[in-house]
XYZ file of C-alpha atoms in Angstrom:
488
model
C 0.087 14.156 62.613
C -1.400 10.855 61.440
C -4.495 10.311 59.316
C -6.395 7.187 58.451
C -6.857 6.561 54.726
C -9.245 4.079 53.122
C -9.300 3.035 49.454
C -12.415 2.278 47.427
C -13.263 -1.252 46.275
C -11.479 -0.725 42.945
C -8.524 1.166 44.431
C -5.335 0.530 46.386
C -3.185 2.716 48.603
C 0.519 3.090 47.740
C 2.397 4.398 50.829
C 6.037 5.478 50.803
C 8.276 7.396 53.179
C 9.354 7.103 56.811
C 9.528 3.544 58.157
C 8.839 1.932 54.733
C 11.751 0.460 52.784
C 10.113 0.385 49.338
C 6.370 0.708 48.714
C 3.583 -0.478 50.955
C 0.287 -1.541 49.354
C -2.880 -1.600 51.425
C -6.636 -1.103 51.203
C -6.613 0.949 54.456
C -3.792 2.279 56.615
C -2.588 5.008 58.946
C -0.466 7.601 57.189
C 2.043 9.278 59.502
C 4.170 12.366 59.223
C 7.028 11.776 56.776
C 4.958 9.402 54.693
C 3.136 9.908 51.406
C -0.004 8.061 50.336
C -1.381 7.869 46.809
C -4.515 6.108 45.587
C -4.467 4.312 42.256
C -7.288 2.664 40.342
C -6.997 -1.012 39.359
C -10.008 -1.094 37.023
C -9.115 -2.717 33.678
C -9.135 -0.431 30.650
C -10.084 -1.234 27.041
C -7.414 -0.417 24.474
C -8.488 -0.565 20.831
C -5.792 -0.725 18.158
C -5.356 -1.471 14.468
C -2.048 -3.281 14.377
C -0.184 -3.019 11.058
C 2.041 -6.038 10.382
C 3.742 -7.782 7.468
C 4.105 -11.482 6.655
C 7.287 -13.285 5.621
C 6.375 -12.633 1.935
C 6.373 -8.880 2.649
C 2.567 -8.724 2.367
C 1.095 -6.082 4.725
C -2.178 -6.549 6.617
C -4.146 -4.960 9.454
C -5.135 -6.759 12.679
C -7.961 -4.879 14.464
C -7.897 -5.782 18.145
C -9.470 -4.724 21.470
C -7.509 -5.612 24.624
C -8.879 -5.314 28.179
C -5.772 -4.735 30.304
C -5.238 -3.924 33.959
C -3.207 -4.944 37.020
C -3.507 -8.609 37.955
C -5.680 -9.282 41.019
C -6.069 -12.724 42.605
C -7.791 -13.915 45.760
C -4.847 -16.007 46.998
C -2.557 -12.971 47.278
C -0.127 -14.073 44.544
C -0.732 -10.804 42.740
C 1.262 -8.685 45.194
C 4.429 -8.667 43.066
C 2.690 -7.679 39.823
C 0.557 -5.104 41.668
C 3.732 -3.628 43.180
C 5.234 -3.298 39.671
C 2.047 -1.645 38.479
C 2.109 0.811 41.404
C 5.714 1.753 40.609
C 5.610 1.935 36.813
C 2.036 2.608 35.668
C 0.106 4.096 38.600
C 1.997 7.455 38.544
C 0.472 8.013 35.100
C -3.151 8.242 34.157
C -4.140 4.856 32.766
C -5.963 6.618 29.930
C -2.979 8.832 29.161
C -1.098 8.669 25.866
C 1.971 7.381 27.706
C 0.267 4.189 28.901
C -1.601 3.768 25.609
C 1.586 4.085 23.554
C 3.374 1.652 25.848
C 0.656 -0.968 25.405
C 0.462 -0.275 21.661
C 4.229 -0.664 21.295
C 4.230 -4.043 23.050
C 1.265 -5.378 21.030
C 2.519 -4.129 17.663
C 6.076 -5.313 18.297
C 5.088 -8.860 19.249
C 2.532 -9.068 16.433
C 5.041 -7.952 13.813
C 7.738 -10.327 15.060
C 5.319 -13.266 15.010
C 3.818 -12.312 11.615
C 7.269 -11.934 10.027
C 7.974 -15.624 10.757
C 4.768 -16.870 9.079
C 3.436 -16.803 5.537
C 0.145 -15.116 4.728
C -1.458 -18.498 4.034
C -0.386 -19.794 7.463
C -1.780 -16.680 9.151
C -5.085 -16.912 7.283
C -5.563 -20.673 7.722
C -4.422 -20.711 11.368
C -6.038 -17.494 12.529
C -7.015 -18.921 15.909
C -3.529 -20.245 16.698
C -1.980 -16.994 15.422
C -4.178 -14.932 17.767
C -3.363 -17.212 20.707
C 0.355 -16.884 20.015
C 0.000 -13.088 19.886
C -1.821 -13.046 23.246
C 0.801 -15.247 24.910
C 3.743 -13.197 23.625
C 2.093 -9.900 24.555
C 1.297 -11.191 28.064
C 4.954 -12.137 28.588
C 6.004 -8.576 27.789
C 3.251 -6.983 29.894
C 4.265 -9.024 32.958
C 7.259 -6.784 33.491
C 4.888 -3.829 33.923
C 2.508 -5.688 36.246
C -0.249 -5.711 33.618
C -2.573 -8.584 32.800
C -4.761 -9.232 29.747
C -8.251 -9.914 31.059
C -9.820 -10.192 27.643
C -8.710 -9.845 24.040
C -10.948 -9.658 21.039
C -9.265 -9.765 17.640
C -11.427 -9.079 14.618
C -11.047 -10.516 11.143
C -7.757 -9.814 9.381
C -8.185 -7.078 6.789
C -6.115 -5.778 3.883
C -4.296 -2.480 3.969
C -5.446 0.096 1.391
C -4.207 -0.939 -2.037
C -3.942 -4.657 -1.139
C -6.700 -7.237 -1.777
C -5.152 -10.514 -0.591
C -7.800 -11.418 2.019
C -10.553 -10.233 -0.313
C -9.350 -12.622 -3.001
C -9.018 -15.467 -0.499
C -12.586 -14.870 0.676
C -13.833 -14.773 -2.897
C -11.938 -17.982 -3.628
C -13.543 -19.769 -0.651
C -16.984 -18.385 -1.494
C -16.686 -19.377 -5.138
C -15.513 -22.855 -4.135
C -18.570 -23.330 -1.893
C -20.915 -21.977 -4.589
C -19.357 -24.222 -7.237
C -19.627 -27.282 -4.973
C -23.274 -26.460 -4.220
C -23.980 -26.112 -7.932
C -22.327 -29.465 -8.603
C -24.344 -31.119 -5.819
C -27.603 -29.604 -7.105
C -26.787 -30.682 -10.664
C -25.987 -34.226 -9.506
C -29.225 -34.390 -7.457
C -31.249 -33.118 -10.388
C -29.551 -35.595 -12.699
C -30.261 -38.498 -10.334
C -33.891 -37.367 -9.964
C -34.383 -37.010 -13.698
C -32.737 -40.354 -14.419
C -34.789 -42.083 -11.716
C -38.004 -40.544 -12.997
C -37.235 -41.565 -16.569
C -36.283 -45.097 -15.476
C -39.463 -45.401 -13.414
C -41.554 -44.102 -16.293
C -39.874 -46.518 -18.738
C -40.368 -49.436 -16.370
C -44.054 -48.543 -15.929
C -44.567 -48.314 -19.681
C -42.797 -51.631 -20.205
C -44.934 -53.364 -17.586
C -48.113 -51.851 -18.977
C -47.146 -52.916 -22.510
C -46.435 -56.442 -21.316
C -49.807 -56.654 -19.531
C -51.699 -55.248 -22.560
C -49.985 -57.681 -24.907
C -50.653 -60.645 -22.657
C -54.308 -59.610 -22.249
C -54.805 -59.238 -25.992
C -53.127 -62.551 -26.731
C -55.259 -64.280 -24.103
C -58.407 -62.642 -25.496
C -57.568 -63.730 -29.056
C -56.813 -67.227 -27.906
C -60.078 -67.467 -25.979
C -62.026 -66.186 -28.962
C -60.337 -68.707 -31.241
C -61.006 -71.520 -28.796
C -64.666 -70.452 -28.549
C -64.991 -70.336 -32.296
C -63.377 -73.738 -32.602
C -65.661 -75.238 -29.967
C -68.686 -73.643 -31.553
C -67.666 -74.918 -34.965
C -67.077 -78.333 -33.522
C -70.467 -78.447 -31.862
C -72.186 -77.158 -34.943
C -70.311 -79.604 -37.119
C -71.296 -82.490 -34.890
C -74.870 -81.337 -34.955
C -74.769 -81.066 -38.730
C -73.147 -84.471 -39.032
C -75.774 -85.907 -36.807
C -78.462 -84.209 -38.838
C -76.807 -85.311 -42.078
C -76.617 -88.849 -40.824
C -80.199 -88.583 -39.838
C -81.146 -86.730 -42.941
C -78.922 -88.404 -45.453
C -81.411 -87.750 -48.072
C -80.879 -83.975 -47.899
C -78.039 -83.353 -50.367
C -78.543 -79.656 -50.401
C -78.072 -79.569 -46.691
C -74.762 -81.394 -47.058
C -73.546 -79.036 -49.717
C -74.533 -76.049 -47.714
C -72.899 -77.571 -44.671
C -69.676 -78.145 -46.587
C -69.703 -74.596 -47.909
C -70.310 -73.105 -44.509
C -67.675 -75.339 -43.000
C -65.111 -74.148 -45.529
C -66.100 -70.540 -44.909
C -65.840 -70.993 -41.205
C -62.447 -72.602 -41.561
C -61.246 -69.752 -43.770
C -62.587 -67.155 -41.392
C -60.976 -68.924 -38.470
C -57.616 -69.009 -40.223
C -57.910 -65.357 -41.233
C -58.824 -64.415 -37.691
C -55.862 -66.354 -36.351
C -53.486 -64.747 -38.842
C -54.870 -61.261 -38.161
C -54.602 -61.836 -34.432
C -50.972 -62.979 -34.693
C -50.110 -60.062 -36.981
C -51.799 -57.591 -34.662
C -49.867 -58.979 -31.702
C -46.560 -58.724 -33.614
C -47.336 -55.186 -34.776
C -48.275 -54.135 -31.270
C -45.126 -55.735 -29.846
C -42.994 -53.856 -32.402
C -44.762 -50.587 -31.553
C -44.250 -51.157 -27.851
C -40.568 -52.059 -28.395
C -40.100 -48.883 -30.434
C -41.735 -46.803 -27.738
C -39.500 -48.414 -25.094
C -36.363 -47.710 -27.178
C -37.512 -44.116 -27.738
C -38.031 -43.671 -24.001
C -34.612 -45.173 -23.278
C -32.990 -42.906 -25.864
C -34.810 -39.892 -24.399
C -33.679 -40.880 -20.909
C -30.047 -41.248 -22.031
C -30.255 -37.913 -23.844
C -31.549 -36.149 -20.747
C -28.847 -37.788 -18.664
C -26.101 -36.703 -21.057
C -27.563 -33.187 -21.178
C -27.560 -32.969 -17.382
C -23.957 -34.252 -17.210
C -22.702 -31.876 -19.920
C -24.584 -28.971 -18.327
C -23.041 -29.617 -14.916
C -19.580 -30.063 -16.456
C -19.952 -26.868 -18.495
C -21.121 -24.952 -15.428
C -18.208 -26.169 -13.310
C -15.729 -25.510 -16.133
C -17.095 -21.995 -16.572
C -16.772 -21.252 -12.858
C -13.240 -22.647 -12.834
C -12.295 -20.555 -15.864
C -13.712 -17.447 -14.170
C -11.729 -18.223 -11.024
C -8.556 -18.896 -13.047
C -9.094 -15.649 -14.949
C -9.410 -13.722 -11.674
C -6.237 -15.360 -10.349
C -4.393 -14.632 -13.614
C -5.576 -11.010 -13.483
C -4.300 -10.653 -9.912
C -0.993 -12.272 -10.897
C -0.604 -9.920 -13.882
C -1.364 -6.908 -11.707
C 1.261 -7.952 -9.150
C 3.725 -8.772 -11.922
C 3.160 -5.342 -13.500
C 3.706 -3.655 -10.126
C 6.911 -5.655 -9.557
C 8.117 -4.871 -13.098
C 7.401 -1.157 -12.590
C 9.329 -1.215 -9.313
C 12.251 -2.969 -11.027
C 12.228 -0.449 -13.871
C 12.273 2.438 -11.394
C 15.214 0.883 -9.540
C 16.996 0.181 -12.848
C 16.463 3.803 -13.939
C 17.907 5.024 -10.624
C 20.883 2.662 -11.044
C 21.461 3.860 -14.622
C 21.310 7.472 -13.470
C 23.882 6.773 -10.725
C 26.054 4.892 -13.244
C 25.785 7.787 -15.724
C 26.813 10.248 -12.997
C 29.803 8.047 -12.124
C 30.793 7.742 -15.803
C 30.452 11.498 -16.248
C 32.684 12.082 -13.220
C 35.238 9.572 -14.542
C 35.169 11.168 -17.998
C 35.621 14.593 -16.445
C 38.652 13.365 -14.501
C 40.065 11.737 -17.662
C 39.527 14.917 -19.668
C 41.165 16.968 -16.921
C 44.131 14.559 -16.956
C 44.384 14.793 -20.775
C 44.198 18.571 -20.621
C 46.944 18.644 -17.986
C 49.089 16.295 -20.124
C 48.524 18.492 -23.209
C 49.491 21.554 -21.209
C 52.672 19.877 -20.007
C 53.423 18.635 -23.532
C 52.898 22.149 -24.937
C 55.164 23.545 -22.232
C 57.847 20.959 -23.081
C 57.469 21.661 -26.823
C 57.744 25.381 -26.113
C 60.873 24.749 -24.063
C 62.371 22.533 -26.817
C 61.412 25.100 -29.451
C 62.973 27.867 -27.417
C 66.134 25.811 -26.956
C 66.265 25.113 -30.706
C 65.709 28.804 -31.453
C 68.532 29.719 -29.081
C 70.730 27.070 -30.715
C 69.979 28.321 -34.251
C 70.554 31.916 -33.153
C 73.898 30.959 -31.632
C 74.889 29.030 -34.789
C 73.795 31.904 -37.002
C 75.857 34.297 -34.924
C 78.825 31.918 -35.063
C 78.509 31.740 -38.886
C 78.550 35.486 -39.122
C 74.890 35.803 -40.093
C 75.264 33.559 -43.207
C 71.834 31.927 -43.574
C 72.931 29.714 -46.475
C 75.806 28.293 -44.470
C 73.453 27.704 -41.518
C 70.983 25.917 -43.784
C 73.671 23.660 -45.218
C 75.042 22.891 -41.771
C 71.612 21.972 -40.418
C 71.027 19.665 -43.413
C 74.383 17.983 -42.869
C 73.829 17.766 -39.100
C 70.346 16.295 -39.674
C 71.806 13.531 -41.907
C 69.914 14.648 -45.015
C 72.859 14.097 -47.365
C 73.676 10.745 -45.835
C 70.060 9.650 -46.380
C 70.202 10.932 -50.001
C 73.417 8.997 -50.563
C 71.826 5.858 -49.110
C 68.814 6.247 -51.389
C 71.057 6.880 -54.443
C 73.219 3.891 -53.591
C 70.126 1.714 -53.498
C 68.990 3.127 -56.845
C 72.300 2.428 -58.644
C 72.934 -0.896 -56.950
C 74.190 -3.356 -59.600
C 74.857 -0.583 -62.104
C 78.154 0.786 -63.411
C 77.884 4.467 -62.525
C 80.151 7.152 -63.756
C 82.725 8.058 -61.094
C 83.521 11.675 -60.523
C 86.476 12.610 -58.325
C 86.326 15.946 -56.643
C 87.850 17.633 -53.613
C 86.488 20.132 -51.223
C 87.956 23.347 -49.841
C 90.534 23.389 -52.722
C 92.842 21.251 -50.648
C 93.337 24.009 -48.175
C 93.614 22.939 -44.510
C 93.493 24.951 -41.376
C 96.419 27.347 -41.346
C 98.506 27.986 -38.348
C 97.771 31.663 -38.476
C 93.998 31.236 -38.451
C 92.032 31.512 -35.226
C 89.551 28.936 -33.798
C 86.471 30.800 -35.132
C 88.100 31.260 -38.501
C 88.906 27.538 -38.674
C 85.249 26.633 -38.051
C 84.088 29.025 -40.745
C 86.686 27.707 -43.165
C 85.526 24.151 -42.482
C 81.870 25.017 -43.054
C 82.826 26.930 -46.204
C 84.673 23.871 -47.498
C 81.667 21.685 -46.893
C 79.457 24.159 -48.694
C 81.782 24.167 -51.697
C 81.579 20.359 -51.923
C 77.792 20.423 -52.467
C 77.716 21.495 -56.169
C 79.847 18.604 -57.459
C 77.918 16.198 -55.167
C 74.565 17.308 -56.525
C 75.884 17.165 -60.110
C 77.016 13.586 -59.594
C 73.597 12.645 -58.204
C 71.941 14.254 -61.231
C 74.202 12.466 -63.685
C 73.654 9.070 -62.119
C 69.957 9.246 -61.227
C 68.561 12.172 -63.165
C 67.303 13.744 -59.917
C 67.472 17.519 -59.519
C 67.953 19.253 -56.193
C 64.961 21.115 -54.699
C 64.395 24.696 -55.763
C 65.325 26.114 -52.368
C 68.844 24.673 -52.797
C 69.374 26.502 -56.104
C 70.231 25.339 -59.624
C 73.092 23.093 -60.734
C 76.258 24.877 -61.961
C 77.299 24.562 -65.599
C 79.092 21.364 -66.502
C 82.486 22.963 -67.074
C 82.274 24.794 -63.721
C 81.328 21.639 -61.903
C 84.367 19.809 -63.281
């Protein structure tokens, strides 16, 4: 029997079965016998991740991100294909399940790592906005095949992984640069203010000094002019009185005296006034020079202070950078030493194995050599035993035969010949075996014994001759020389 199904505002119906080739999506529909209807929610879901990635310099970092992802819905109906993919691939699972979460995480982490591996850490940090946009675009391309759409993405500030402080140092560098620039600006503003104040103060003092000097000069001049005019008037009066009272000699003398005194006083007043003006001008000039020197001193102090402050901040920043570089260098050196130790251990194992093989080869060669020596010794022993048996057990005859066979007598003759070379030795003629040859009635074994016996009998006269010519005696194991008569 048929039933009418209706989906909520945030839901869709996915109908499959009889009369439907693939999947039918609808908000409301009749569901007949042989068909199956399933509701699925299209509400976007927030997925929060901390993506671990690594730059092209092999520097790891963490990218905290929150993605709002769901099936794409549009009013013009162009979303039907992506919604159909979502209904087939994602809707059978709970959108909050670990399966969907791991799928989204895998896509985001994969695209982020691929993009980060092609960029340096400086490029990622300086172009954070473009890096995030590239991540969003690449992730969206991969999510399209699942019918998913990124409605919103919020990526937080890049952070260091535990044990790494790259972003922390970059932030400190930027902060220190701003602080240093602010300090320089403040120092320059203070310097300009102090210089302006000192210049204004010096200008005011100069103007005031000029006005005071001009006022005093004008006052002195006016007083001198007044005195002169007064003296002139009084002199004219006195002259008039003297002309009128010519008979008053005392008045003339007194007039002359007073006139001289007035003239002297006038000159003294003029000189004192000019000296006072010069002294005051010198004092004012000295004060102006002192103010200028003080102003220059303050200016130099402000400049040196700002330079020292900036230099100190730069040295601190350089020291921090050098410390970071030394730390990273020490870590790299430690890693290299560990790898070198592992390589030396592997090399030592290989050398030990090679030495063991070489020693085994030497031991095998020694064993084979010992076996060959034993075989040769056994063969020699068999040979000596056979010879001894052939000589009838005569050890002396065997000894002499072995010496002759080994070339001992030939070597002795060669040595003696070299010793008597250029001399005139005494020649002794002797025969062996008493001139007896092999008889016809003697057997083969008897002939060999007779031959060996003859050789043995030739030794005494040979050794006597050697002794007579060189003074050398035979070794003790060969016996003593026969008497001289017997040897002859």
